[in-house]
Amino acid sequence: MKKYLSILFVGIIFISFSVKSDAQQNSPAATQNDSLFPKNIPALLMSSNGTIIKTKKEWEKIRRPELAQLLENEIYGFVPSGDVKMTSAVLEQDDNALGGKAIRKQVKITFTNANNKTLSVALLMYLPKGLKKFPTFLGYNFNGNETIYPDPMIHASPMMNGNNKQSGRDSLNWPVATIINAGCGVATMYYWELAPDKEDFSTGIYPLFYQPNQLAPLPNEWGGLAAWAWGLSKAMDYLQTDKQVDAKRVIVLGHSRLGKAAIWAGAKDQRFAGVISSGSGAMGVSISKSKKGETLSAVIKRFPRWTAGNFKKYLNQDANLPFDQHMVVAMVAPRPIYISSASEDQWADPSHEYLSAYLSTEVYALFGYPKWTYQAPKIQEPIQGRVSQHIRDGKHDILPYDWNLFLTFAKRELK
Ligand code: GCU
């Protein structure tokens, strides 16, 4: 018996050492001894010429810019060059909103091109009163600014996607009072106003960048996700000018397709102090290789408008990608990131969202944050750290359970 116990003991030690050394290697993660682990995920810590990235400086100088270019080239598309200027005007402000606890502000952001073609987008904000340092969550809403909170003073967004736009209908997804009570702010725009979510590039921001007779972005130029991400950065341009906002603590957040846009915005634009992805799934934070539910090819077929024209060449190439979504997550390092999923959301594939979070921690480790040990992700057991993650029990959504964890995360990581 004693003999068997010691063999077992040695075996366990051996297994734990081999897992550890695999996790610490800079090679692709294919060596992970887990059936969930897809093979041949591109290495984060190896540059395109084979150089192993060992320091944060090498990450920042070599690998991060290389990944930004790769992902922009292959997936999202470049922001077109063009002479488009931005102005802003505060249309409405109430310093005694929410029973005196908040400042409500409605700002019109206008883009104008050289031919005086314009586009305006409404930014709605609730800021906690009397605080100088506080996190603000910036993200798009799905159905119009008036749907996030039942406040009759919110200006109605234009009716563009035929959805029900009843005041406050999405307030479960936007717990404004809880956010304010926690000493945080929230800022949001209606995503269709920036770029309509349809296979038609004749309206929204796109035409402001067109050359004469151009009808759609060029193959290497932005699709919807990059356009929405750009809009978030433009909102950030505004927030930096607003003295009532703590622009150093803006967290970009989004759910589902708007989470896909938020993570790309946060990856690219380092002014965002943190990123939150809720159920962003395919072409969000989920690893595409061997993904369950919605695949990369399914996204190309159903939503060609979301990505650059060039991306279409990856149709049915899901197994052979030279990139994957953990690269987008890693580009956020060393800033805090929260990845939330839901147990019944197999379309987004929570295990592959976890995988991206896990893989990104080898980049965070260059900055002194802990490298995770790989384990099967557990439901309702949040991992809280610089890289935070949870799988809520239930459906594809962003709910008060998620928000409570986001609030704790924001206050802890952006002290
Ligand atoms: C569809 C799509 C997903 C997307 C979701 C949403 O389900 O397939 O990729 O995340 O819509 O945005 O709600």
CSV table of C-alpha atoms and ligand atoms in Angstrom, one decimal:
chain,number,residue,atom,x,y,z
A,1,MET,CA,0.0,0.0,0.0
A,2,LYS,CA,2.8,2.4,1.0
A,3,LYS,CA,4.6,1.6,-2.2
A,4,TYR,CA,1.5,2.4,-4.3
A,5,LEU,CA,1.0,5.6,-2.4
A,6,SER,CA,4.5,6.7,-3.1
A,7,ILE,CA,4.2,5.9,-6.8
A,8,LEU,CA,0.9,7.9,-6.9
A,9,PHE,CA,2.7,10.8,-5.1
A,10,VAL,CA,5.6,10.8,-7.5
A,11,GLY,CA,3.1,10.6,-10.4
A,12,ILE,CA,1.2,13.6,-9.1
A,13,ILE,CA,4.4,15.6,-8.6
A,14,PHE,CA,5.5,14.7,-12.2
A,15,ILE,CA,2.1,15.7,-13.7
A,16,SER,CA,2.0,19.0,-11.9
A,17,PHE,CA,5.6,19.8,-12.9
A,18,SER,CA,4.9,19.0,-16.6
A,19,VAL,CA,1.7,21.1,-16.6
A,20,LYS,CA,3.7,24.0,-15.0
A,21,SER,CA,6.5,23.8,-17.5
A,22,ASP,CA,4.1,23.7,-20.4
A,23,ALA,CA,2.3,26.7,-19.1
A,24,GLN,CA,5.5,28.6,-18.8
A,25,GLN,CA,6.8,27.8,-22.3
A,26,ASN,CA,6.5,30.5,-24.9
A,27,SER,CA,5.5,28.0,-27.5
A,28,PRO,CA,1.9,27.5,-28.8
A,29,ALA,CA,-0.5,26.2,-26.2
A,30,ALA,CA,-0.9,22.9,-28.1
A,31,THR,CA,0.9,21.0,-25.4
A,32,GLN,CA,-1.8,21.6,-22.8
A,33,ASN,CA,-3.1,18.3,-21.7
A,34,ASP,CA,-6.8,19.0,-21.9
A,35,SER,CA,-9.3,18.0,-24.5
A,36,LEU,CA,-10.9,21.4,-24.5
A,37,PHE,CA,-7.6,22.9,-25.5
A,38,PRO,CA,-7.4,23.6,-29.3
A,39,LYS,CA,-4.2,22.8,-31.1
A,40,ASN,CA,-1.9,25.3,-32.7
A,41,ILE,CA,-3.1,28.5,-31.2
A,42,PRO,CA,-0.5,31.1,-32.3
A,43,ALA,CA,2.0,32.0,-29.6
A,44,LEU,CA,1.6,35.4,-28.0
A,45,LEU,CA,5.2,35.6,-26.9
A,46,MET,CA,6.9,34.9,-30.2
A,47,SER,CA,7.3,37.6,-32.8
A,48,SER,CA,6.7,37.0,-36.5
A,49,ASN,CA,10.4,36.5,-37.1
A,50,GLY,CA,10.6,33.9,-34.3
A,51,THR,CA,12.1,36.1,-31.6
A,52,ILE,CA,10.9,35.1,-28.1
A,53,ILE,CA,9.4,38.0,-26.2
A,54,LYS,CA,10.8,38.0,-22.7
A,55,THR,CA,10.3,41.5,-21.3
A,56,LYS,CA,7.5,44.0,-21.1
A,57,LYS,CA,9.6,46.3,-23.2
A,58,GLU,CA,9.9,43.8,-26.0
A,59,TRP,CA,6.2,43.2,-25.7
A,60,GLU,CA,5.4,46.9,-26.0
A,61,LYS,CA,8.1,47.8,-28.7
A,62,ILE,CA,7.9,44.6,-30.8
A,63,ARG,CA,5.0,42.3,-30.3
A,64,ARG,CA,2.1,44.5,-29.4
A,65,PRO,CA,2.5,46.8,-32.5
A,66,GLU,CA,3.0,43.8,-34.6
A,67,LEU,CA,-0.3,42.2,-33.4
A,68,ALA,CA,-2.2,45.5,-33.8
A,69,GLN,CA,-1.1,45.6,-37.4
A,70,LEU,CA,-1.9,41.9,-38.0
A,71,LEU,CA,-5.4,42.1,-36.5
A,72,GLU,CA,-6.2,45.4,-38.3
A,73,ASN,CA,-4.9,43.9,-41.6
A,74,GLU,CA,-6.6,40.6,-41.4
A,75,ILE,CA,-9.8,41.0,-39.3
A,76,TYR,CA,-11.0,44.5,-38.4
A,77,GLY,CA,-9.7,46.8,-41.2
A,78,PHE,CA,-8.0,50.1,-41.0
A,79,VAL,CA,-9.7,53.4,-40.1
A,80,PRO,CA,-9.7,55.2,-43.5
A,81,SER,CA,-7.6,58.3,-43.8
A,82,GLY,CA,-9.8,61.3,-44.3
A,83,ASP,CA,-10.3,64.9,-43.2
A,84,VAL,CA,-13.0,64.4,-40.6
A,85,LYS,CA,-13.3,66.8,-37.7
A,86,MET,CA,-15.1,66.4,-34.5
A,87,THR,CA,-17.0,69.0,-32.4
A,88,SER,CA,-19.1,68.6,-29.3
A,89,ALA,CA,-21.9,70.5,-27.6
A,90,VAL,CA,-23.6,69.9,-24.3
A,91,LEU,CA,-27.3,69.9,-25.2
A,92,GLU,CA,-28.7,69.2,-21.7
A,93,GLN,CA,-27.4,69.0,-18.2
A,94,ASP,CA,-29.0,68.4,-14.8
A,95,ASP,CA,-26.7,68.6,-11.7
A,96,ASN,CA,-29.5,67.1,-9.6
A,97,ALA,CA,-30.4,63.9,-11.4
A,98,LEU,CA,-31.2,60.7,-9.6
A,99,GLY,CA,-32.5,62.6,-6.5
A,100,GLY,CA,-29.4,64.8,-6.4
A,101,LYS,CA,-26.8,62.0,-6.5
A,102,ALA,CA,-25.8,62.4,-10.2
A,103,ILE,CA,-25.1,64.8,-13.0
A,104,ARG,CA,-26.9,63.9,-16.2
A,105,LYS,CA,-25.4,65.3,-19.3
A,106,GLN,CA,-26.4,64.8,-23.0
A,107,VAL,CA,-23.7,65.8,-25.5
A,108,LYS,CA,-24.0,66.0,-29.2
A,109,ILE,CA,-20.9,64.8,-31.0
A,110,THR,CA,-20.7,65.9,-34.6
A,111,PHE,CA,-18.3,64.7,-37.3
A,112,THR,CA,-17.8,66.9,-40.4
A,113,ASN,CA,-15.8,66.1,-43.5
A,114,ALA,CA,-14.2,68.4,-46.0
A,115,ASN,CA,-17.4,68.5,-48.1
A,116,ASN,CA,-19.3,69.5,-45.0
A,117,LYS,CA,-21.1,66.2,-44.8
A,118,THR,CA,-22.0,65.6,-41.1
A,119,LEU,CA,-23.0,62.9,-38.7
A,120,SER,CA,-24.1,63.5,-35.2
A,121,VAL,CA,-24.2,61.0,-32.3
A,122,ALA,CA,-25.7,61.6,-28.8
A,123,LEU,CA,-23.6,60.7,-25.8
A,124,LEU,CA,-25.6,60.3,-22.6
A,125,MET,CA,-23.8,60.4,-19.2
A,126,TYR,CA,-24.6,60.0,-15.6
A,127,LEU,CA,-21.7,61.0,-13.3
A,128,PRO,CA,-21.5,60.6,-9.6
A,129,LYS,CA,-21.7,64.0,-7.8
A,130,GLY,CA,-18.9,65.3,-5.6
A,131,LEU,CA,-16.2,62.9,-6.7
A,132,LYS,CA,-13.0,63.7,-8.6
A,133,LYS,CA,-11.6,60.2,-9.0
A,134,PHE,CA,-14.1,57.6,-10.2
A,135,PRO,CA,-14.3,55.0,-12.9
A,136,THR,CA,-16.7,55.6,-15.8
A,137,PHE,CA,-18.1,52.8,-17.9
A,138,LEU,CA,-18.4,53.8,-21.6
A,139,GLY,CA,-20.2,51.5,-24.0
A,140,TYR,CA,-22.8,51.4,-26.7
A,141,ASN,CA,-26.5,50.5,-26.1
A,142,PHE,CA,-28.5,48.4,-28.5
A,143,ASN,CA,-31.8,50.2,-28.6
A,144,GLY,CA,-31.4,53.9,-28.0
A,145,ASN,CA,-30.2,56.1,-25.1
A,146,GLU,CA,-33.7,56.4,-23.7
A,147,THR,CA,-33.9,52.6,-23.2
A,148,ILE,CA,-31.1,52.4,-20.6
A,149,TYR,CA,-33.0,54.2,-17.7
A,150,PRO,CA,-36.6,55.3,-17.2
A,151,ASP,CA,-35.7,59.0,-17.1
A,152,PRO,CA,-38.1,61.1,-19.1
A,153,MET,CA,-35.4,63.7,-19.7
A,154,ILE,CA,-33.3,61.4,-21.8
A,155,HIS,CA,-33.5,62.6,-25.4
A,156,ALA,CA,-34.9,59.8,-27.6
A,157,SER,CA,-32.4,58.4,-30.1
A,158,PRO,CA,-33.6,58.2,-33.7
A,159,MET,CA,-35.6,55.1,-34.6
A,160,MET,CA,-33.3,53.2,-36.9
A,161,ASN,CA,-33.6,49.5,-36.3
A,162,GLY,CA,-37.4,49.2,-35.8
A,163,ASN,CA,-36.9,48.0,-32.2
A,164,ASN,CA,-39.1,48.7,-29.3
A,165,LYS,CA,-37.7,52.0,-27.8
A,166,GLN,CA,-39.7,52.2,-24.7
A,167,SER,CA,-38.1,54.4,-22.0
A,168,GLY,CA,-36.1,52.3,-19.6
A,169,ARG,CA,-36.8,48.9,-21.4
A,170,ASP,CA,-33.1,47.9,-21.0
A,171,SER,CA,-32.6,49.2,-17.5
A,172,LEU,CA,-31.8,45.7,-16.2
A,173,ASN,CA,-28.7,45.8,-18.5
A,174,TRP,CA,-27.8,49.3,-17.3
A,175,PRO,CA,-28.3,49.6,-13.5
A,176,VAL,CA,-27.6,53.3,-13.6
A,177,ALA,CA,-28.7,53.9,-9.9
A,178,THR,CA,-26.4,51.1,-8.7
A,179,ILE,CA,-23.5,52.4,-10.7
A,180,ILE,CA,-24.0,55.9,-9.3
A,181,ASN,CA,-24.4,54.6,-5.7
A,182,ALA,CA,-21.1,52.7,-6.1
A,183,GLY,CA,-19.4,56.0,-7.0
A,184,CYS,CA,-19.0,55.3,-10.7
A,185,GLY,CA,-20.2,57.0,-13.9
A,186,VAL,CA,-21.7,55.6,-17.1
A,187,ALA,CA,-21.6,57.0,-20.6
A,188,THR,CA,-23.4,55.5,-23.6
A,189,MET,CA,-24.3,56.0,-27.2
A,190,TYR,CA,-26.8,54.2,-29.5
A,191,TYR,CA,-24.6,52.1,-31.8
A,192,TRP,CA,-26.8,52.5,-34.9
A,193,GLU,CA,-26.2,56.2,-34.9
A,194,LEU,CA,-22.5,55.8,-35.5
A,195,ALA,CA,-22.8,53.0,-38.0
A,196,PRO,CA,-26.0,51.2,-38.8
A,197,ASP,CA,-25.8,47.5,-38.3
A,198,LYS,CA,-26.9,46.4,-41.8
A,199,GLU,CA,-25.2,45.3,-45.0
A,200,ASP,CA,-25.3,48.8,-46.4
A,201,PHE,CA,-22.5,51.3,-46.1
A,202,SER,CA,-24.3,54.3,-47.5
A,203,THR,CA,-25.2,55.9,-44.2
A,204,GLY,CA,-23.6,56.5,-40.7
A,205,ILE,CA,-19.9,57.3,-40.5
A,206,TYR,CA,-18.8,55.5,-43.6
A,207,PRO,CA,-19.7,58.0,-46.3
A,208,LEU,CA,-17.8,60.8,-44.5
A,209,PHE,CA,-14.6,59.0,-45.4
A,210,TYR,CA,-15.4,58.2,-49.1
A,211,GLN,CA,-13.6,59.4,-52.1
A,212,PRO,CA,-15.9,60.6,-55.0
A,213,ASN,CA,-18.0,57.7,-56.3
A,214,GLN,CA,-17.0,55.4,-53.5
A,215,LEU,CA,-19.9,53.3,-52.1
A,216,ALA,CA,-18.3,51.0,-49.5
A,217,PRO,CA,-15.1,50.8,-47.5
A,218,LEU,CA,-12.0,49.4,-49.4
A,219,PRO,CA,-11.1,45.7,-48.7
A,220,ASN,CA,-8.5,46.7,-46.1
A,221,GLU,CA,-10.7,49.3,-44.5
A,222,TRP,CA,-13.0,49.1,-41.5
A,223,GLY,CA,-16.0,46.9,-41.0
A,224,GLY,CA,-18.6,47.6,-38.4
A,225,LEU,CA,-16.6,46.5,-35.4
A,226,ALA,CA,-13.7,48.8,-36.2
A,227,ALA,CA,-16.1,51.7,-37.0
A,228,TRP,CA,-17.9,51.2,-33.6
A,229,ALA,CA,-14.5,50.9,-31.9
A,230,TRP,CA,-13.4,54.2,-33.6
A,231,GLY,CA,-16.6,55.8,-32.3
A,232,LEU,CA,-15.7,54.8,-28.7
A,233,SER,CA,-12.3,56.4,-29.1
A,234,LYS,CA,-14.0,59.5,-30.4
A,235,ALA,CA,-16.2,59.5,-27.3
A,236,MET,CA,-13.0,59.2,-25.3
A,237,ASP,CA,-11.7,62.3,-27.2
A,238,TYR,CA,-14.7,64.2,-25.8
A,239,LEU,CA,-14.5,62.7,-22.3
A,240,GLN,CA,-10.9,64.0,-22.1
A,241,THR,CA,-12.2,67.5,-22.6
A,242,ASP,CA,-14.9,67.3,-20.0
A,243,LYS,CA,-13.7,68.5,-16.6
A,244,GLN,CA,-16.5,66.7,-14.8
A,245,VAL,CA,-15.2,63.3,-16.1
A,246,ASP,CA,-12.2,61.4,-14.7
A,247,ALA,CA,-10.9,60.5,-18.2
A,248,LYS,CA,-8.0,58.5,-16.7
A,249,ARG,CA,-10.4,56.0,-15.4
A,250,VAL,CA,-12.7,55.2,-18.3
A,251,ILE,CA,-13.5,51.5,-18.8
A,252,VAL,CA,-14.8,50.6,-22.2
A,253,LEU,CA,-17.4,47.9,-22.1
A,254,GLY,CA,-19.9,46.1,-24.3
A,255,HIS,CA,-22.2,43.1,-24.5
A,256,SER,CA,-22.3,40.6,-27.4
A,257,ARG,CA,-21.6,42.3,-30.8
A,258,LEU,CA,-21.0,45.5,-28.8
A,259,GLY,CA,-18.5,43.6,-26.6
A,260,LYS,CA,-16.7,42.6,-29.8
A,261,ALA,CA,-16.4,46.3,-30.7
A,262,ALA,CA,-15.4,47.3,-27.1
A,263,ILE,CA,-12.6,44.8,-26.8
A,264,TRP,CA,-11.1,46.0,-30.1
A,265,ALA,CA,-11.5,49.6,-29.0
A,266,GLY,CA,-9.7,48.8,-25.7
A,267,ALA,CA,-7.1,46.8,-27.4
A,268,LYS,CA,-6.2,49.6,-29.8
A,269,ASP,CA,-6.7,52.7,-27.7
A,270,GLN,CA,-4.5,52.7,-24.6
A,271,ARG,CA,-6.3,55.7,-23.2
A,272,PHE,CA,-9.0,53.3,-22.0
A,273,ALA,CA,-8.0,52.4,-18.5
A,274,GLY,CA,-9.7,49.0,-18.6
A,275,VAL,CA,-12.0,46.8,-20.7
A,276,ILE,CA,-15.0,44.7,-20.0
A,277,SER,CA,-16.3,42.1,-22.5
A,278,SER,CA,-19.7,40.5,-21.8
A,279,GLY,CA,-20.6,37.5,-23.9
A,280,SER,CA,-18.6,38.8,-26.8
A,281,GLY,CA,-18.0,35.3,-28.2
A,282,ALA,CA,-17.0,34.8,-31.8
A,283,MET,CA,-14.7,37.6,-33.1
A,284,GLY,CA,-14.9,39.0,-29.5
A,285,VAL,CA,-12.8,37.2,-26.9
A,286,SER,CA,-13.5,33.6,-27.8
A,287,ILE,CA,-10.7,31.6,-29.4
A,288,SER,CA,-11.8,30.8,-32.9
A,289,LYS,CA,-9.9,27.6,-33.4
A,290,SER,CA,-12.2,24.6,-32.6
A,291,LYS,CA,-14.8,26.9,-31.3
A,292,LYS,CA,-18.3,25.6,-30.4
A,293,GLY,CA,-21.5,27.5,-31.2
A,294,GLU,CA,-20.9,30.4,-33.6
A,295,THR,CA,-17.7,29.9,-35.7
A,296,LEU,CA,-15.6,32.5,-37.4
A,297,SER,CA,-16.9,31.2,-40.8
A,298,ALA,CA,-20.5,31.6,-39.5
A,299,VAL,CA,-19.7,35.2,-38.6
A,300,ILE,CA,-18.3,35.9,-42.1
A,301,LYS,CA,-21.4,34.4,-43.7
A,302,ARG,CA,-24.0,36.1,-41.5
A,303,PHE,CA,-22.3,39.4,-40.7
A,304,PRO,CA,-19.9,40.2,-43.5
A,305,ARG,CA,-20.4,43.9,-42.6
A,306,TRP,CA,-18.7,43.5,-39.2
A,307,THR,CA,-15.2,43.0,-40.5
A,308,ALA,CA,-12.9,44.1,-43.3
A,309,GLY,CA,-13.4,42.9,-46.9
A,310,ASN,CA,-10.0,41.1,-46.6
A,311,PHE,CA,-11.3,39.0,-43.7
A,312,LYS,CA,-13.6,37.0,-46.1
A,313,LYS,CA,-10.6,35.0,-47.3
A,314,TYR,CA,-10.7,33.1,-44.0
A,315,LEU,CA,-14.1,31.6,-44.8
A,316,ASN,CA,-13.8,27.8,-43.9
A,317,GLN,CA,-10.2,28.4,-42.7
A,318,ASP,CA,-11.1,28.4,-39.0
A,319,ALA,CA,-8.6,25.7,-38.3
A,320,ASN,CA,-5.7,27.4,-40.1
A,321,LEU,CA,-5.8,31.0,-38.7
A,322,PRO,CA,-2.5,32.8,-38.4
A,323,PHE,CA,-4.1,34.8,-35.5
A,324,ASP,CA,-6.7,34.3,-32.8
A,325,GLN,CA,-8.7,36.3,-30.4
A,326,HIS,CA,-6.4,35.9,-27.4
A,327,MET,CA,-4.2,38.4,-29.3
A,328,VAL,CA,-6.9,41.1,-28.9
A,329,VAL,CA,-7.2,40.3,-25.2
A,330,ALA,CA,-3.4,40.4,-24.7
A,331,MET,CA,-3.2,43.8,-26.4
A,332,VAL,CA,-5.1,45.2,-23.4
A,333,ALA,CA,-2.2,44.2,-21.0
A,334,PRO,CA,-1.2,45.5,-18.6
A,335,ARG,CA,-4.5,47.3,-18.2
A,336,PRO,CA,-7.3,45.5,-16.3
A,337,ILE,CA,-9.7,43.3,-18.3
A,338,TYR,CA,-12.9,41.5,-17.3
A,339,ILE,CA,-14.3,38.7,-19.4
A,340,SER,CA,-17.8,37.6,-18.5
A,341,SER,CA,-19.8,34.8,-20.0
A,342,ALA,CA,-23.0,32.8,-19.3
A,343,SER,CA,-23.3,29.1,-18.8
A,344,GLU,CA,-26.1,28.6,-21.3
A,345,ASP,CA,-24.4,30.8,-23.9
A,346,GLN,CA,-22.8,28.0,-25.9
A,347,TRP,CA,-23.2,30.2,-29.0
A,348,ALA,CA,-20.4,32.5,-27.6
A,349,ASP,CA,-18.6,29.4,-26.0
A,350,PRO,CA,-17.6,30.4,-22.4
A,351,SER,CA,-14.8,27.8,-22.3
A,352,HIS,CA,-13.1,29.5,-25.3
A,353,GLU,CA,-13.7,32.9,-23.7
A,354,TYR,CA,-11.9,31.5,-20.6
A,355,LEU,CA,-9.1,30.2,-22.8
A,356,SER,CA,-8.4,33.7,-24.1
A,357,ALA,CA,-8.3,35.1,-20.6
A,358,TYR,CA,-6.0,32.3,-19.5
A,359,LEU,CA,-3.6,32.7,-22.5
A,360,SER,CA,-3.4,36.4,-22.1
A,361,THR,CA,-2.1,36.0,-18.6
A,362,GLU,CA,1.3,35.0,-19.9
A,363,VAL,CA,1.6,38.6,-21.3
A,364,TYR,CA,0.3,40.1,-18.0
A,365,ALA,CA,3.0,38.0,-16.3
A,366,LEU,CA,5.6,40.1,-18.1
A,367,PHE,CA,4.2,43.1,-16.1
A,368,GLY,CA,4.3,41.2,-12.8
A,369,TYR,CA,0.7,39.9,-12.7
A,370,PRO,CA,0.1,36.3,-12.0
A,371,LYS,CA,0.1,33.7,-14.8
A,372,TRP,CA,-3.0,31.6,-14.4
A,373,THR,CA,-2.9,27.8,-14.0
A,374,TYR,CA,-5.1,26.3,-16.6
A,375,GLN,CA,-8.3,24.6,-15.2
A,376,ALA,CA,-11.7,23.9,-16.5
A,377,PRO,CA,-13.7,27.1,-15.8
A,378,LYS,CA,-16.3,26.9,-13.1
A,379,ILE,CA,-19.8,28.4,-13.1
A,380,GLN,CA,-20.5,31.3,-10.7
A,381,GLU,CA,-16.9,31.2,-9.4
A,382,PRO,CA,-15.4,34.5,-10.4
A,383,ILE,CA,-11.6,34.8,-10.8
A,384,GLN,CA,-10.7,38.3,-9.6
A,385,GLY,CA,-7.5,39.9,-10.5
A,386,ARG,CA,-5.9,42.1,-13.2
A,387,VAL,CA,-7.5,39.6,-15.6
A,388,SER,CA,-10.9,38.8,-14.2
A,389,GLN,CA,-13.4,36.3,-15.4
A,390,HIS,CA,-16.7,34.7,-14.5
A,391,ILE,CA,-19.3,32.5,-16.0
A,392,ARG,CA,-22.7,33.4,-14.7
A,393,ASP,CA,-25.3,30.7,-14.5
A,394,GLY,CA,-27.9,31.5,-17.2
A,395,LYS,CA,-28.3,33.0,-20.6
A,396,HIS,CA,-26.6,35.4,-22.9
A,397,ASP,CA,-27.1,38.8,-21.2
A,398,ILE,CA,-25.5,41.5,-19.1
A,399,LEU,CA,-27.3,41.5,-15.7
A,400,PRO,CA,-27.0,43.0,-12.2
A,401,TYR,CA,-24.9,39.9,-11.1
A,402,ASP,CA,-22.3,40.8,-13.8
A,403,TRP,CA,-22.5,44.5,-13.0
A,404,ASN,CA,-21.8,44.0,-9.3
A,405,LEU,CA,-18.7,42.1,-10.1
A,406,PHE,CA,-17.7,44.8,-12.7
A,407,LEU,CA,-18.1,47.5,-10.1
A,408,THR,CA,-15.9,45.7,-7.6
A,409,PHE,CA,-13.4,45.1,-10.3
A,410,ALA,CA,-13.4,48.7,-11.5
A,411,LYS,CA,-13.0,50.1,-8.0
A,412,ARG,CA,-10.2,47.7,-7.1
A,413,GLU,CA,-8.2,47.9,-10.3
A,414,LEU,CA,-8.6,51.7,-10.9
A,415,LYS,CA,-8.0,52.9,-7.3
B,1,GCU,C1,-25.9,37.1,-32.9
B,1,GCU,C2,-24.5,36.9,-33.3
B,1,GCU,C3,-23.4,37.0,-32.2
B,1,GCU,C4,-23.7,38.4,-31.5
B,1,GCU,C5,-25.1,38.5,-31.1
B,1,GCU,C6,-25.5,39.8,-30.5
B,1,GCU,O1,-26.2,36.1,-32.0
B,1,GCU,O2,-24.4,35.6,-33.9
B,1,GCU,O3,-22.1,37.0,-32.7
B,1,GCU,O4,-22.8,38.5,-30.4
B,1,GCU,O5,-25.9,38.3,-32.2
B,1,GCU,O6,-24.8,40.8,-30.7
B,1,GCU,O7,-26.5,39.9,-29.8
